Short mmCIF file of C-alpha atoms in Angstrom, two decimals:
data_model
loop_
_atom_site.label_atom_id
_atom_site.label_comp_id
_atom_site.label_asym_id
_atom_site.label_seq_id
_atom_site.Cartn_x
_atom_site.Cartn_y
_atom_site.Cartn_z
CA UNK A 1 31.04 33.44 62.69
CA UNK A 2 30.11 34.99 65.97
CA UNK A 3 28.54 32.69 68.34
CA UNK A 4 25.17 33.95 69.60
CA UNK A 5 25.35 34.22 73.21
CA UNK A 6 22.41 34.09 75.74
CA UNK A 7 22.51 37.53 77.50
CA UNK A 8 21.96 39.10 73.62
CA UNK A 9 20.52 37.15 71.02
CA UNK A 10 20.45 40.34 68.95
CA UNK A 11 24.14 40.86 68.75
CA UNK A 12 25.28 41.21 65.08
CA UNK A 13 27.67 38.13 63.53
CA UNK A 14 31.00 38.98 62.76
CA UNK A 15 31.80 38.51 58.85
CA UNK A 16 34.84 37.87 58.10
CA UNK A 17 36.61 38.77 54.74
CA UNK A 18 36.40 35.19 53.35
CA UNK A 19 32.80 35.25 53.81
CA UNK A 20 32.51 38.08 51.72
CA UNK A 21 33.82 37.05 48.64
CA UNK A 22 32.69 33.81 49.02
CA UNK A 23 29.89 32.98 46.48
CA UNK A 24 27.02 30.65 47.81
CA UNK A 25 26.44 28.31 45.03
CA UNK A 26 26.75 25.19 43.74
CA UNK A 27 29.79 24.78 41.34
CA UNK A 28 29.43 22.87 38.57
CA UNK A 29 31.41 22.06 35.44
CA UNK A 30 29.88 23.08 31.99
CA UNK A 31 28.63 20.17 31.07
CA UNK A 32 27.06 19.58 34.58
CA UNK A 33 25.74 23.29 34.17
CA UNK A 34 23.88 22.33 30.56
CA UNK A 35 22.60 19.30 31.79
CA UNK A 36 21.25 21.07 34.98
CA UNK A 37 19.17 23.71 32.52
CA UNK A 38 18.45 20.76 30.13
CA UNK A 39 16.77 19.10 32.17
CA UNK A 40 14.89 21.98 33.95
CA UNK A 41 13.10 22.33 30.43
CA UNK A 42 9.85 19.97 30.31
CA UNK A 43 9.34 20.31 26.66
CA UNK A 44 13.23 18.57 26.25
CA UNK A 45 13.52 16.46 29.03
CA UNK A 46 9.79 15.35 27.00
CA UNK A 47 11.56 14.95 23.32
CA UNK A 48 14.13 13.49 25.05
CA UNK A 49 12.09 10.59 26.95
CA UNK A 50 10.66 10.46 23.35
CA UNK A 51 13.68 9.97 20.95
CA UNK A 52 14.32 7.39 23.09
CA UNK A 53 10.99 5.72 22.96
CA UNK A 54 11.14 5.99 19.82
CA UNK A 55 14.48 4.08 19.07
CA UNK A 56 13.81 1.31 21.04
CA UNK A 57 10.37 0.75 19.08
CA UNK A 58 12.50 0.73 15.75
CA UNK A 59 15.65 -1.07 17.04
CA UNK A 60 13.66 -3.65 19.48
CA UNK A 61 10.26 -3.67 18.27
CA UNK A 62 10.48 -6.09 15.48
CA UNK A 63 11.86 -9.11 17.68
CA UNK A 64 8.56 -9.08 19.42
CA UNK A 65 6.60 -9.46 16.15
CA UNK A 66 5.26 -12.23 14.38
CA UNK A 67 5.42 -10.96 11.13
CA UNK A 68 7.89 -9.62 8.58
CA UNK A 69 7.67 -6.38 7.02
CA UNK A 70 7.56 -7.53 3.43
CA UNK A 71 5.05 -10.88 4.89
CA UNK A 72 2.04 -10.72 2.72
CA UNK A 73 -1.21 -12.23 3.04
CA UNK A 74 -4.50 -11.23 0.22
CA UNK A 75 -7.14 -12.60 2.75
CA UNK A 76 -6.66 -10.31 5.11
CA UNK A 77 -6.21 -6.83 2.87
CA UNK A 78 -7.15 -3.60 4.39
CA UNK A 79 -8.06 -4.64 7.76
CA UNK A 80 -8.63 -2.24 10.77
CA UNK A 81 -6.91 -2.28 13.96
CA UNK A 82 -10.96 -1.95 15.42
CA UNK A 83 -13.60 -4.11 13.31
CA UNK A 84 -16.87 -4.13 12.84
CA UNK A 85 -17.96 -7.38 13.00
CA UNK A 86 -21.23 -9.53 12.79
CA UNK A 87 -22.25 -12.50 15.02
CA UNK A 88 -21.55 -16.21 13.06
CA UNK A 89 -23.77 -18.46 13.19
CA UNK A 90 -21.74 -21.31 14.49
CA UNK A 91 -19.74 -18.94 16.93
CA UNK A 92 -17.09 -16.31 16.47
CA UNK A 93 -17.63 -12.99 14.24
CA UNK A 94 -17.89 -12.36 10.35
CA UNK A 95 -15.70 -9.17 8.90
CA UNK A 96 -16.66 -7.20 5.68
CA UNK A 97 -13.50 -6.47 3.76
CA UNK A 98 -12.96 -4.05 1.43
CA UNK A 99 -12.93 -6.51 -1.33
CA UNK A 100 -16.35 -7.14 0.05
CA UNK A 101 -15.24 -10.94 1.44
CA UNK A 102 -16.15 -11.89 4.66
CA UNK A 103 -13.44 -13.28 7.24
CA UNK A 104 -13.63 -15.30 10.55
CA UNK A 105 -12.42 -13.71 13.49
CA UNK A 106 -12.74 -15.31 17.30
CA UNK A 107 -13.88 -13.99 20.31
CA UNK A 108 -10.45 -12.59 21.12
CA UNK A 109 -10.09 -10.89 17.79
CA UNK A 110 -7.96 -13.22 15.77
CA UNK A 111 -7.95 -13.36 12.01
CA UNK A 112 -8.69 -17.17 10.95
CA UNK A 113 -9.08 -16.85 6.57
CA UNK A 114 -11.56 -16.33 4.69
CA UNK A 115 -14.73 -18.09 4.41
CA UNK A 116 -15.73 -20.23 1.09
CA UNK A 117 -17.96 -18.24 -1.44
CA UNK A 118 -21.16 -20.74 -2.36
CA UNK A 119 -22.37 -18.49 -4.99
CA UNK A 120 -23.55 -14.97 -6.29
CA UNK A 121 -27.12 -13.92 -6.34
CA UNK A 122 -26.82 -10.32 -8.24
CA UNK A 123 -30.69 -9.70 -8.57
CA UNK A 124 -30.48 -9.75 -4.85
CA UNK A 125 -27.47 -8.06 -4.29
CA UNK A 126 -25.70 -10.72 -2.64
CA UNK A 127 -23.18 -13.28 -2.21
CA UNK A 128 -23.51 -16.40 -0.15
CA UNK A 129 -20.96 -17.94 1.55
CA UNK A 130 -20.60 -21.24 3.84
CA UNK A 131 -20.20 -20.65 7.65
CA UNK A 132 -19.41 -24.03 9.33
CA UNK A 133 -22.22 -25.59 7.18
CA UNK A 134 -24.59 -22.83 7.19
CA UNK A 135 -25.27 -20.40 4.18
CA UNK A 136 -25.02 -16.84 5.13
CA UNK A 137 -25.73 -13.37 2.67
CA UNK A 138 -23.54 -10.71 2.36
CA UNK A 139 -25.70 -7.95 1.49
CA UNK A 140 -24.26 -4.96 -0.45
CA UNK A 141 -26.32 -1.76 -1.70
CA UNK A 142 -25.16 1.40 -2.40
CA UNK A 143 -22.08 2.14 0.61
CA UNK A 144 -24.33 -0.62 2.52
CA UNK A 145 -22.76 -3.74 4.02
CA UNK A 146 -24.22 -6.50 6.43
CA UNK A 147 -24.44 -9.90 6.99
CA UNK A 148 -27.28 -11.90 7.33
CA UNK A 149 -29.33 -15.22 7.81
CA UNK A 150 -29.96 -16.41 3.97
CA UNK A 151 -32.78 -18.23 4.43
CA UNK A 152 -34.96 -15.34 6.38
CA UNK A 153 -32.98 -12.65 5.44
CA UNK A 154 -32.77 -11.73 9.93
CA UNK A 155 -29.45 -9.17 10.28
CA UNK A 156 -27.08 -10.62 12.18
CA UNK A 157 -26.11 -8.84 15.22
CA UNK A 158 -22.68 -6.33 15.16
CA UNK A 159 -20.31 -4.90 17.47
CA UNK A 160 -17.09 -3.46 17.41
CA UNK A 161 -13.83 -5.62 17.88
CA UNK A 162 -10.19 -4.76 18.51
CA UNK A 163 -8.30 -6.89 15.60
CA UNK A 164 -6.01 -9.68 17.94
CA UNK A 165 -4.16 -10.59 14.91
CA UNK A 166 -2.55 -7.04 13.63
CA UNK A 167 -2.82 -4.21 16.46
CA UNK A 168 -2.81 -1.43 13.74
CA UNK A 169 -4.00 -3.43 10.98
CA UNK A 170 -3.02 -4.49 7.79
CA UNK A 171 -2.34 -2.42 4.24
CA UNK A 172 -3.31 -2.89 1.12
CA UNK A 173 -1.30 -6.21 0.40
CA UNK A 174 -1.89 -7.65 3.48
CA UNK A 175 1.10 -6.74 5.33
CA UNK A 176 1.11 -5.57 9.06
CA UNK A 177 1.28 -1.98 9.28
CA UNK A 178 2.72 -2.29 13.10
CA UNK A 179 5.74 -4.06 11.59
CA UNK A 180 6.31 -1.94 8.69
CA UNK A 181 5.55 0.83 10.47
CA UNK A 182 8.62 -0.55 13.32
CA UNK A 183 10.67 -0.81 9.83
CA UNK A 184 9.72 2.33 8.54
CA UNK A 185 10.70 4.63 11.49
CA UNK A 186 14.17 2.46 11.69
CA UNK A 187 15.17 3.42 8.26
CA UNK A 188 14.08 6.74 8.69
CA UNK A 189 15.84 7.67 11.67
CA UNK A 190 18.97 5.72 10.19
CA UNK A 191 18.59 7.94 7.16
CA UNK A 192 18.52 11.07 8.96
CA UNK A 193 21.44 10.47 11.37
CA UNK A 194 24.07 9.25 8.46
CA UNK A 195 23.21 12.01 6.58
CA UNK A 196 23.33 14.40 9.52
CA UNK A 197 26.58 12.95 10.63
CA UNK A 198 28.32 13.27 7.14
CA UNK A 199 26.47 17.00 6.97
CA UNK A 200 27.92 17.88 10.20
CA UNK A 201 31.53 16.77 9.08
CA UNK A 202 31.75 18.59 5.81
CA UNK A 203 29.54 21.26 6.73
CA UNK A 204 31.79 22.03 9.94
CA UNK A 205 35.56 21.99 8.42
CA UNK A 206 33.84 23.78 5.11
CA UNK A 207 32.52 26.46 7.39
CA UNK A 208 35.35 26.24 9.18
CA UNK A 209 37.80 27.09 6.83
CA UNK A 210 35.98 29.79 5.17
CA UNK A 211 35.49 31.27 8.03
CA UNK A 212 38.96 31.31 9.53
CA UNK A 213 40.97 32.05 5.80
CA UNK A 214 38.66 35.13 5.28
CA UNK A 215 39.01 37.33 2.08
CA UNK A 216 38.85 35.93 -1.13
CA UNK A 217 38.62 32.12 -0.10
CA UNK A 218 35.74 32.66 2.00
CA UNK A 219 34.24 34.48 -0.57
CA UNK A 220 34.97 31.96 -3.28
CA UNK A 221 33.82 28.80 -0.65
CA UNK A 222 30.68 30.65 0.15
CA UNK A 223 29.77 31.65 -3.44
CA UNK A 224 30.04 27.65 -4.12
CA UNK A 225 27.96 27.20 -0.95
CA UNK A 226 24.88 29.48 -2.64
CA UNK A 227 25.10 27.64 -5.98
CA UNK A 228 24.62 24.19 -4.48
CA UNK A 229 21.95 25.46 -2.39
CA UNK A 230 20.07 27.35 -5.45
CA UNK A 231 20.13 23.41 -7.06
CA UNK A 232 16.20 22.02 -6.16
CA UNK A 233 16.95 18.55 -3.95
CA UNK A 234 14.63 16.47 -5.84
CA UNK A 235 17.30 17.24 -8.74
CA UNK A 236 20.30 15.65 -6.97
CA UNK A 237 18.19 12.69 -6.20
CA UNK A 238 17.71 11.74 -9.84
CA UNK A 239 20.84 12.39 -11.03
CA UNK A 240 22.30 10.08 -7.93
CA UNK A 241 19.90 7.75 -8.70
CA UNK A 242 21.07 7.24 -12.43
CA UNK A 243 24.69 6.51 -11.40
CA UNK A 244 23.96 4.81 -7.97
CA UNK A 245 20.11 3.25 -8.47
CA UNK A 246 17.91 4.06 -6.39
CA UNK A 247 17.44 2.70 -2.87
CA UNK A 248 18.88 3.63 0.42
CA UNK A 249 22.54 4.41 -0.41
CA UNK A 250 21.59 7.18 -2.95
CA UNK A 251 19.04 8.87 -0.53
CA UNK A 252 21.79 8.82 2.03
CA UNK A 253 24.40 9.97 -0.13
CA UNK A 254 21.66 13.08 -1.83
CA UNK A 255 21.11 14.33 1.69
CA UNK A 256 24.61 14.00 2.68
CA UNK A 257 25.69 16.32 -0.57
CA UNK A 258 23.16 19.11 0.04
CA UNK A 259 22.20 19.48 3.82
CA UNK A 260 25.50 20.37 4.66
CA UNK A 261 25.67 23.32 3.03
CA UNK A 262 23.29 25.01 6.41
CA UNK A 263 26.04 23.96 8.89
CA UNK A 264 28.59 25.74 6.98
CA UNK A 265 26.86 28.77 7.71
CA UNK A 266 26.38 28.21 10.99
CA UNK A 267 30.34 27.38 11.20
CA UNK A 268 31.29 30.01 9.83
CA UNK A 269 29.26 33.10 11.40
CA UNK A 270 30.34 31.69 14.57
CA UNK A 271 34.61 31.86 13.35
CA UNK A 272 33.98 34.54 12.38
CA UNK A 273 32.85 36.30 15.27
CA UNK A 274 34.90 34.32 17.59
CA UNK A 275 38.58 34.75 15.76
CA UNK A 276 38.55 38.08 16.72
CA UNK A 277 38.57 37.55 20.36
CA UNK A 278 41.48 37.20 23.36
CA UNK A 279 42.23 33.39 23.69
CA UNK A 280 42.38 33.55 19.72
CA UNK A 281 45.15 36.18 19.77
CA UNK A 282 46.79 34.63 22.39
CA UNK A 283 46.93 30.97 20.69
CA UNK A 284 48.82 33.21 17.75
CA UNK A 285 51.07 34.83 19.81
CA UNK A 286 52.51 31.43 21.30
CA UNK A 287 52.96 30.49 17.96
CA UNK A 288 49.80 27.84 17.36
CA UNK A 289 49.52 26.40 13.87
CA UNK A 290 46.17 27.58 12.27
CA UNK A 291 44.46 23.90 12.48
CA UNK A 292 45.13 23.91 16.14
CA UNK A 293 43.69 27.14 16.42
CA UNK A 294 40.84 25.94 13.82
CA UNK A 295 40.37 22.49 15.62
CA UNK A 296 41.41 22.94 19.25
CA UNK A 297 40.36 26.47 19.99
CA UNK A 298 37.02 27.95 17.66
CA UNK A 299 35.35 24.69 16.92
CA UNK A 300 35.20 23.89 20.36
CA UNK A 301 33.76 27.40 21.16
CA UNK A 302 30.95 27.10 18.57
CA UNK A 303 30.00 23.44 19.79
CA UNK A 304 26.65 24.97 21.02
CA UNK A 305 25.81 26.35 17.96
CA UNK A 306 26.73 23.39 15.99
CA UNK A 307 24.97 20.73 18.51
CA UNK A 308 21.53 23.15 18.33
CA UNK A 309 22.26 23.27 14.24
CA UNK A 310 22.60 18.93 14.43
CA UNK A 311 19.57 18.54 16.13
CA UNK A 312 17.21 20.73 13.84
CA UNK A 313 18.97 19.45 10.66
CA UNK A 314 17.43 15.69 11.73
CA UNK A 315 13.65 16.39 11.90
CA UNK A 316 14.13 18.37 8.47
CA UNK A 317 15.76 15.49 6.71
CA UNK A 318 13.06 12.69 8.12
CA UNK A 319 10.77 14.77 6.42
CA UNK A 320 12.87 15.19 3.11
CA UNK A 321 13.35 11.21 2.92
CA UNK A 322 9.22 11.10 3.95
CA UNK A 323 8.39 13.36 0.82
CA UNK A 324 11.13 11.91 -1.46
CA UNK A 325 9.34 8.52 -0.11
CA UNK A 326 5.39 9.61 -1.06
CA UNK A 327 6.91 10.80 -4.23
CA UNK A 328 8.05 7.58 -4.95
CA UNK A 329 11.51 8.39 -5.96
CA UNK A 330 13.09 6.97 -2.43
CA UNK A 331 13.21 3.70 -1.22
CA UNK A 332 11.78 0.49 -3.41
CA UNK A 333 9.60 -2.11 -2.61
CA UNK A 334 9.33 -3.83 -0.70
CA UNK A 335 11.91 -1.75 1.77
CA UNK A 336 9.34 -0.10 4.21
CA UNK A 337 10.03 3.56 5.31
CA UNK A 338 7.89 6.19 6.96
CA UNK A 339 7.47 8.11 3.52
CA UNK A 340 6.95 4.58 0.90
CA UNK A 341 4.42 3.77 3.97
CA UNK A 342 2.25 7.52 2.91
CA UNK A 343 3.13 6.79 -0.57
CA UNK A 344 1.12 3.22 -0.38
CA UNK A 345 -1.62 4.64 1.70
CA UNK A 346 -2.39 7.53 -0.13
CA UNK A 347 -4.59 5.00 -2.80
CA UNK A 348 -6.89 3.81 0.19
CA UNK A 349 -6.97 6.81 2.05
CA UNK A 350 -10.87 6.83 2.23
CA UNK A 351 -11.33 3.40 2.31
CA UNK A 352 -8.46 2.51 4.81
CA UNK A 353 -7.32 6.02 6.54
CA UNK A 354 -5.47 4.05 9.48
CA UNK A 355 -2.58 3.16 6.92
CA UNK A 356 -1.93 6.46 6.41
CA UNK A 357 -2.65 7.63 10.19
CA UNK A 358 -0.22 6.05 11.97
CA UNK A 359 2.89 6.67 8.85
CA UNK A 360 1.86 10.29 9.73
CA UNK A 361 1.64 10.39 13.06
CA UNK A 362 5.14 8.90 13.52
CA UNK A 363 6.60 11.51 11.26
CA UNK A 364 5.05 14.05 13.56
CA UNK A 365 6.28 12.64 16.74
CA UNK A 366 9.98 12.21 15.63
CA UNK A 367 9.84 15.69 14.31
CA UNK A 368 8.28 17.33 17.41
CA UNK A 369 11.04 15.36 19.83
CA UNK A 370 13.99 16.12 18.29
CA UNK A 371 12.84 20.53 17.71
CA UNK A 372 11.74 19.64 21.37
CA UNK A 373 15.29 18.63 21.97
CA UNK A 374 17.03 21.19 20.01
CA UNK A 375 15.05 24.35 21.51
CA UNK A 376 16.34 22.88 25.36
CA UNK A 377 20.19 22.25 23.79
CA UNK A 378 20.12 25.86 22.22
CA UNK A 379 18.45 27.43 25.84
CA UNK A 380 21.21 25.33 27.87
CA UNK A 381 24.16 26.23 25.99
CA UNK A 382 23.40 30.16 26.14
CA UNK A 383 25.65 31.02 28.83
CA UNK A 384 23.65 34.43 28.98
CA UNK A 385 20.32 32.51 30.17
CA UNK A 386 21.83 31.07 33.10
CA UNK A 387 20.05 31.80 36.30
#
């Protein structure tokens, strides 16, 4: 360039011919280029963070717990992760179960067993029990629990608690619902990746093939392809389960034999459309076997499509293995996954709704991250979005 001299600081630059051509940007390699419009998407870089989140709650999680997931305790059934709870009369707080029995729990929130029952009084509607040596009523009329002084009858005086012992309470058997719920989303998100991985594998050299063969093979693979997919799921589950039994192998192995069937139609729209095309013609004409040209050349090409495919066939089986779960035809007790966890709640849904809350809302999050995750992948690997 021209230097600018003093006498004229308006005198154009010179441009020379290498300028012109040159393009002012900053080159990047394709994977460098879909990671750069990844991660200018919010709502992915967001699923993303959360996937990851996720998996280190299910993988991790359960070392920092002091229960099992199949741990049960029948004192402490259908407990809240926030209490209501009355003032003792020795110290510490009273809680109401369900099964109308009334638990100590310390200033810090800490489950410490059930109190001893002294007797029933049914004319008065009400139970006495022993409190460190003092007899106190549990009062129950119509949906109308309290706890007070038995010998004047004085209300004892409540507030709300968070429960110290089990952060999101306990179920129905008196198992943590953290843990089970840490459990739960580990099986679930194993689940969905074996059976998107083995999905992905047949569903790609199915498609694959059909795609590339044409004529009457792809017609005969594809009309295979829309019988197995006419075949209701729930179907191929019970006949699995009579040969296999049920548990996790035969929900793996159901999804694995049906799912795929979507990738091959992804696969094999995108050979078609791409064996048609230069590089193609040119791998013939050097004399390229047709699996090199399948393997080496169109897969490759249609990774995008396949990757975007991968990532929204995940979600959609989580929520497969979740219903097969609540219908009670997936995993057996006591194995804990996201679905068995619905499935169990579902009985104490308006006396306990926190056991099926937080089942739910897990289900939700995993699904929302990995669409999240999918919508950025497909936007990244459109070459015709780039900016």
């Amino acid at each position: 360039m021209a230097q600018i001299t003093a006498q004229n600081k308006w005198e154009p630059l010179a441009a020379q011919t290498a300028d012109r051509e040159k393009i002012w940007s900053k080159s990047r390699t394709f994977a460098g280029d879909v990671w750069f419009r990844f991660r200018h998407k919010p709502t992915a870089i967001a699923g993303f963070i959360l996937i990851l989140v996720l998996a280190l709650f299910a993988l991790v999680g359960p070392f920092f717990t002091a229960f099992d997931y199949a741990q049960q305790n029948l004192e402490v059934v259908n407990i809240p992760p926030i209490m209501k709870v009355y003032q003792a009369p020795d110290g510490g707080y009273l809680y109401i179960t369900t099964a109308l029995k009334l638990v100590r729990v310390d200033e810090h929130g800490k489950l410490q067993g059930q109190l001893k029952r002294v007797r029933e009084e049914d004319a008065k509607s009400m139970t006495i029990y022993d409190a460190g040596g003092t007899e106190v009523a549990l009062y129950y009329g119509g949906s109308t629990y309290v706890v007070a002084d038995e010998a004047t009858g004085n209300i004892y005086p409540s507030r709300l608690i968070r429960n110290g012992s089990y952060l999101l309470g306990t179920d129905s058997l008196g198992r943590d619902v953290l843990t089970r719920l840490m459990y739960g989303t580990r099986i679930s998100l194993m689940v969905a990746l074996m059976a998107t991985l083995v999905n992905m594998l047949i569903g790609i050299l199915y498609g694959g093939i059909a795609g590339y063969a044409g004529g009457a093979v792809d017609t005969v693979m594809m009309r295979i392809v829309d019988i197995i997919s006419t075949i209701p799921l729930t179907l191929y589950v019970i006949l699995i389960m009579q040969v296999l039994g049920s548990g996790l192998q035969s929900i793996i192995v159901a999804l694995g034999s049906v799912y795929w069937v979507d990738m091959a139609r992804v696969v094999r729209g995108q050979i078609l459309s791409l064996k048609q095309q230069e590089f193609v013609l040119a791998a013939k004409t050097i004399g390229s076997s047709p699996k090199t040209i399948l393997l080496e050349h169109l897969i490759p090409n249609a990774l995008g499509s396949i990757l975007v495919t991968m990532t929204m066939l995940i979600p959609s089986a989580i929520f497969m293995e979740a219903f097969l779960g609540y219908l009670g035809i997936g995993l057996q007790p006591p194995l804990a996954s996201l679905g068995t966890m619905c499935n169990d709640a579902s009985a104490n849904l308006r006396t306990s709704p926190h056991e099926l809350l937080f089942p739910a809302l897990m289900i939700c999050a995993i699904m929302f991250a990995f669409n999240f995750v999918g919508d950025g992948l497909r936007d990244a690997l459109d070459p015709k979005l780039k900016k």
